[in-house]
mmCIF file of C-alpha atoms in Angstrom:
data_model
loop_
_atom_site.group_PDB
_atom_site.id
_atom_site.type_symbol
_atom_site.label_atom_id
_atom_site.label_comp_id
_atom_site.label_asym_id
_atom_site.label_seq_id
_atom_site.Cartn_x
_atom_site.Cartn_y
_atom_site.Cartn_z
ATOM 1 C CA MET A 1 -17.984 111.325 144.094
ATOM 2 C CA ALA A 2 -21.235 109.453 144.025
ATOM 3 C CA GLU A 3 -22.965 112.665 144.962
ATOM 4 C CA ASN A 4 -21.264 114.470 142.052
ATOM 5 C CA GLY A 5 -22.499 111.788 139.659
ATOM 6 C CA VAL A 6 -25.992 112.083 141.122
ATOM 7 C CA ALA A 7 -25.747 115.862 140.903
ATOM 8 C CA GLN A 8 -24.798 115.653 137.254
ATOM 9 C CA ASN A 9 -27.779 113.377 136.563
ATOM 10 C CA TYR A 10 -30.088 116.035 137.902
ATOM 11 C CA ALA A 11 -28.319 119.104 136.469
ATOM 12 C CA HIS A 12 -31.155 119.718 134.072
ATOM 13 C CA LEU A 13 -33.633 120.047 136.961
ATOM 14 C CA ALA A 14 -34.452 123.279 138.736
ATOM 15 C CA PRO A 15 -32.318 123.935 141.805
ATOM 16 C CA GLN A 16 -35.205 123.248 144.220
ATOM 17 C CA GLN A 17 -36.112 120.018 142.498
ATOM 18 C CA HIS A 18 -32.465 119.207 142.311
ATOM 19 C CA GLN A 19 -32.101 119.644 146.082
ATOM 20 C CA GLN A 20 -35.218 117.543 146.768
ATOM 21 C CA GLN A 21 -33.908 114.817 144.552
ATOM 22 C CA LEU A 22 -30.546 114.881 146.364
ATOM 23 C CA ASN A 23 -32.283 114.751 149.753
ATOM 24 C CA CYS A 24 -34.325 111.808 148.539
ATOM 25 C CA GLU A 25 -31.201 110.003 147.369
ATOM 26 C CA VAL A 26 -29.463 110.651 150.705
ATOM 27 C CA GLN A 27 -32.501 109.408 152.603
ATOM 28 C CA LEU A 28 -32.663 106.301 150.427
ATOM 29 C CA ALA A 29 -28.951 105.670 150.940
ATOM 30 C CA ALA A 30 -29.435 106.080 154.717
ATOM 31 C CA GLU A 31 -32.432 103.737 154.627
ATOM 32 C CA ILE A 32 -30.408 101.204 152.663
ATOM 33 C CA GLU A 33 -27.671 101.387 155.312
ATOM 34 C CA VAL A 34 -30.269 100.916 158.082
ATOM 35 C CA LEU A 35 -31.743 97.939 156.222
ATOM 36 C CA LYS A 36 -28.258 96.466 155.659
ATOM 37 C CA SER A 37 -27.552 96.864 159.373
ATOM 38 C CA ALA A 38 -30.901 95.256 160.258
ATOM 39 C CA LEU A 39 -30.161 92.432 157.811
ATOM 40 C CA ALA A 40 -26.744 91.893 159.405
ATOM 41 C CA ASP A 41 -28.389 91.832 162.868
ATOM 42 C CA LYS A 42 -30.981 89.323 161.670
ATOM 43 C CA HIS A 43 -28.237 87.222 160.108
ATOM 44 C CA THR A 44 -26.365 87.249 163.435
ATOM 45 C CA GLN A 45 -29.552 86.268 165.264
ATOM 46 C CA LEU A 46 -30.157 83.493 162.733
ATOM 47 C CA LEU A 47 -26.635 82.144 163.267
ATOM 48 C CA ALA A 48 -27.159 82.245 167.040
ATOM 49 C CA MET A 49 -30.461 80.403 166.656
ATOM 50 C CA GLU A 50 -28.845 77.790 164.429
ATOM 51 C CA SER A 51 -26.099 77.305 167.007
ATOM 52 C CA ALA A 52 -28.674 76.981 169.801
ATOM 53 C CA CYS A 53 -30.664 74.542 167.680
ATOM 54 C CA LEU A 54 -27.572 72.400 167.111
ATOM 55 C CA GLN A 55 -26.818 72.439 170.843
ATOM 56 C CA GLU A 56 -30.400 71.445 171.613
ATOM 57 C CA SER A 57 -30.158 68.709 169.011
ATOM 58 C CA ASP A 58 -27.040 67.371 170.742
ATOM 59 C CA ARG A 59 -28.849 67.605 174.089
ATOM 60 C CA GLN A 60 -31.821 65.761 172.601
ATOM 61 C CA VAL A 61 -29.546 62.942 171.459
ATOM 62 C CA GLU A 62 -28.064 62.739 174.964
ATOM 63 C CA LEU A 63 -31.557 62.645 176.477
ATOM 64 C CA GLU A 64 -32.698 59.957 174.043
ATOM 65 C CA ASP A 65 -29.645 57.858 174.953
ATOM 66 C CA SER A 66 -30.439 58.384 178.620
ATOM 67 C CA ILE A 67 -34.067 57.366 178.046
ATOM 68 C CA ILE A 68 -32.961 54.179 176.296
ATOM 69 C CA ALA A 69 -30.605 53.356 179.184
ATOM 70 C CA TRP A 70 -33.356 53.934 181.759
ATOM 71 C CA GLN A 71 -35.816 51.854 179.735
ATOM 72 C CA ASP A 72 -33.284 48.999 179.680
ATOM 73 C CA LYS A 73 -32.828 49.294 183.449
ATOM 74 C CA TYR A 74 -36.594 49.337 183.950
ATOM 75 C CA GLU A 75 -37.086 46.255 181.765
ATOM 76 C CA ARG A 76 -34.347 44.345 183.632
ATOM 77 C CA LEU A 77 -35.824 45.340 186.990
ATOM 78 C CA TYR A 78 -39.315 44.395 185.852
ATOM 79 C CA GLU A 79 -38.141 40.985 184.625
ATOM 80 C CA SER A 80 -36.264 40.454 187.875
ATOM 81 C CA HIS A 81 -39.358 41.476 189.818
ATOM 82 C CA LYS A 82 -41.484 38.979 187.862
ATOM 83 C CA ARG A 83 -38.965 36.187 188.628
ATOM 84 C CA VAL A 84 -38.953 37.074 192.323
ATOM 85 C CA GLN A 85 -42.758 37.148 192.348
ATOM 86 C CA LYS A 86 -42.884 33.687 190.761
ATOM 87 C CA LEU A 87 -40.312 32.376 193.243
ATOM 88 C CA ASN A 88 -42.276 33.889 196.139
ATOM 89 C CA GLN A 89 -45.477 32.306 194.833
ATOM 90 C CA ASN A 90 -43.776 28.898 194.610
ATOM 91 C CA LEU A 91 -42.385 29.273 198.128
ATOM 92 C CA GLU A 92 -45.790 30.324 199.423
ATOM 93 C CA ASP A 93 -47.400 27.275 197.769
ATOM 94 C CA LYS A 94 -44.800 24.971 199.344
ATOM 95 C CA LEU A 95 -45.311 26.617 202.724
ATOM 96 C CA LEU A 96 -49.082 26.198 202.480
ATOM 97 C CA LYS A 97 -48.622 22.513 201.595
ATOM 98 C CA LEU A 98 -46.361 22.087 204.636
ATOM 99 C CA VAL A 99 -48.929 23.801 206.839
ATOM 100 C CA ASP A 100 -51.704 21.565 205.485
ATOM 101 C CA ARG A 101 -49.591 18.448 205.990
ATOM 102 C CA ASN A 102 -48.549 19.526 209.497
ATOM 103 C CA THR A 103 -52.146 20.371 210.352
ATOM 104 C CA GLY A 104 -53.179 16.877 209.285
ATOM 105 C CA GLU A 105 -50.293 15.311 211.209
ATOM 106 C CA ARG A 106 -51.190 17.382 214.268
ATOM 107 C CA ALA A 107 -54.807 16.285 214.085
ATOM 108 C CA GLN A 108 -53.687 12.646 213.781
ATOM 109 C CA LEU A 109 -51.280 13.027 216.719
ATOM 110 C CA THR A 110 -54.001 14.670 218.827
ATOM 111 C CA SER A 111 -56.309 11.769 218.015
ATOM 112 C CA ASP A 112 -53.558 9.265 218.853
ATOM 113 C CA VAL A 113 -52.860 11.022 222.195
ATOM 114 C CA ALA A 114 -56.567 10.942 223.050
ATOM 115 C CA THR A 115 -56.792 7.239 222.166
ATOM 116 C CA LEU A 116 -53.646 6.410 224.146
ATOM 117 C CA SER A 117 -54.916 8.471 227.105
ATOM 118 C CA VAL A 118 -58.133 6.428 227.150
ATOM 119 C CA ARG A 119 -56.150 3.188 226.891
ATOM 120 C CA LEU A 120 -53.823 4.361 229.670
ATOM 121 C CA ALA A 121 -56.793 5.222 231.870
ATOM 122 C CA GLN A 122 -58.257 1.766 231.173
ATOM 123 C CA ALA A 123 -54.900 0.124 231.933
ATOM 124 C CA ASN A 124 -54.613 2.096 235.208
ATOM 125 C CA TYR A 125 -58.149 1.065 236.087
ATOM 126 C CA ASN A 126 -57.313 -2.574 235.332
ATOM 127 C CA ILE A 127 -54.126 -2.343 237.427
ATOM 128 C CA GLN A 128 -56.046 -0.862 240.347
ATOM 129 C CA SER A 129 -58.709 -3.557 239.992
ATOM 130 C CA LEU A 130 -56.074 -6.272 239.947
ATOM 131 C CA LYS A 131 -54.343 -4.770 243.024
ATOM 132 C CA ARG A 132 -57.656 -4.741 244.903
ATOM 133 C CA GLU A 133 -58.303 -8.293 243.877
ATOM 134 C CA ILE A 134 -54.831 -9.356 245.045
ATOM 135 C CA ARG A 135 -55.385 -7.673 248.417
ATOM 136 C CA LEU A 136 -58.722 -9.337 248.785
ATOM 137 C CA ASN A 137 -57.238 -12.695 247.873
ATOM 138 C CA ALA A 138 -54.447 -12.153 250.373
ATOM 139 C CA LEU A 139 -56.952 -11.590 253.134
ATOM 140 C CA LEU A 140 -59.008 -14.646 252.283
ATOM 141 C CA PRO A 141 -57.753 -18.026 253.546
ATOM 142 C CA ASN A 142 -56.493 -20.560 251.071
ATOM 143 C CA ASP A 143 -58.799 -23.520 250.570
ATOM 144 C CA TYR A 144 -56.232 -25.906 249.195
#
């Protein structure tokens, strides 16, 4: 019917012009249908992109939550590491003090051993001298 209405609009034209005009109208109607189809395809693509964007947005939120959780874990581990480092430093300082003290005590004990060894050698010498003197006195007659 639309073609009859179009045909009536162009009834005053010559048959050749009339046919050209009809062909033009048909081509325009076909082009409009192609454009409508392309528009529908683009609309479908746009909806798919929006859906993908929403999914990516949800994924981004999940990733941000995961990042926050890992940052919290890192901060706790770092703080724990700092405490352990401080404890290790304190233990190392105490150990070094013990080593210094023991080194001093060892030096003092070594000195004491050397002194006592000399005194022991002197005492042994004195004992041997006294024994010799006693033997000599035993061999000598008493003048009493």
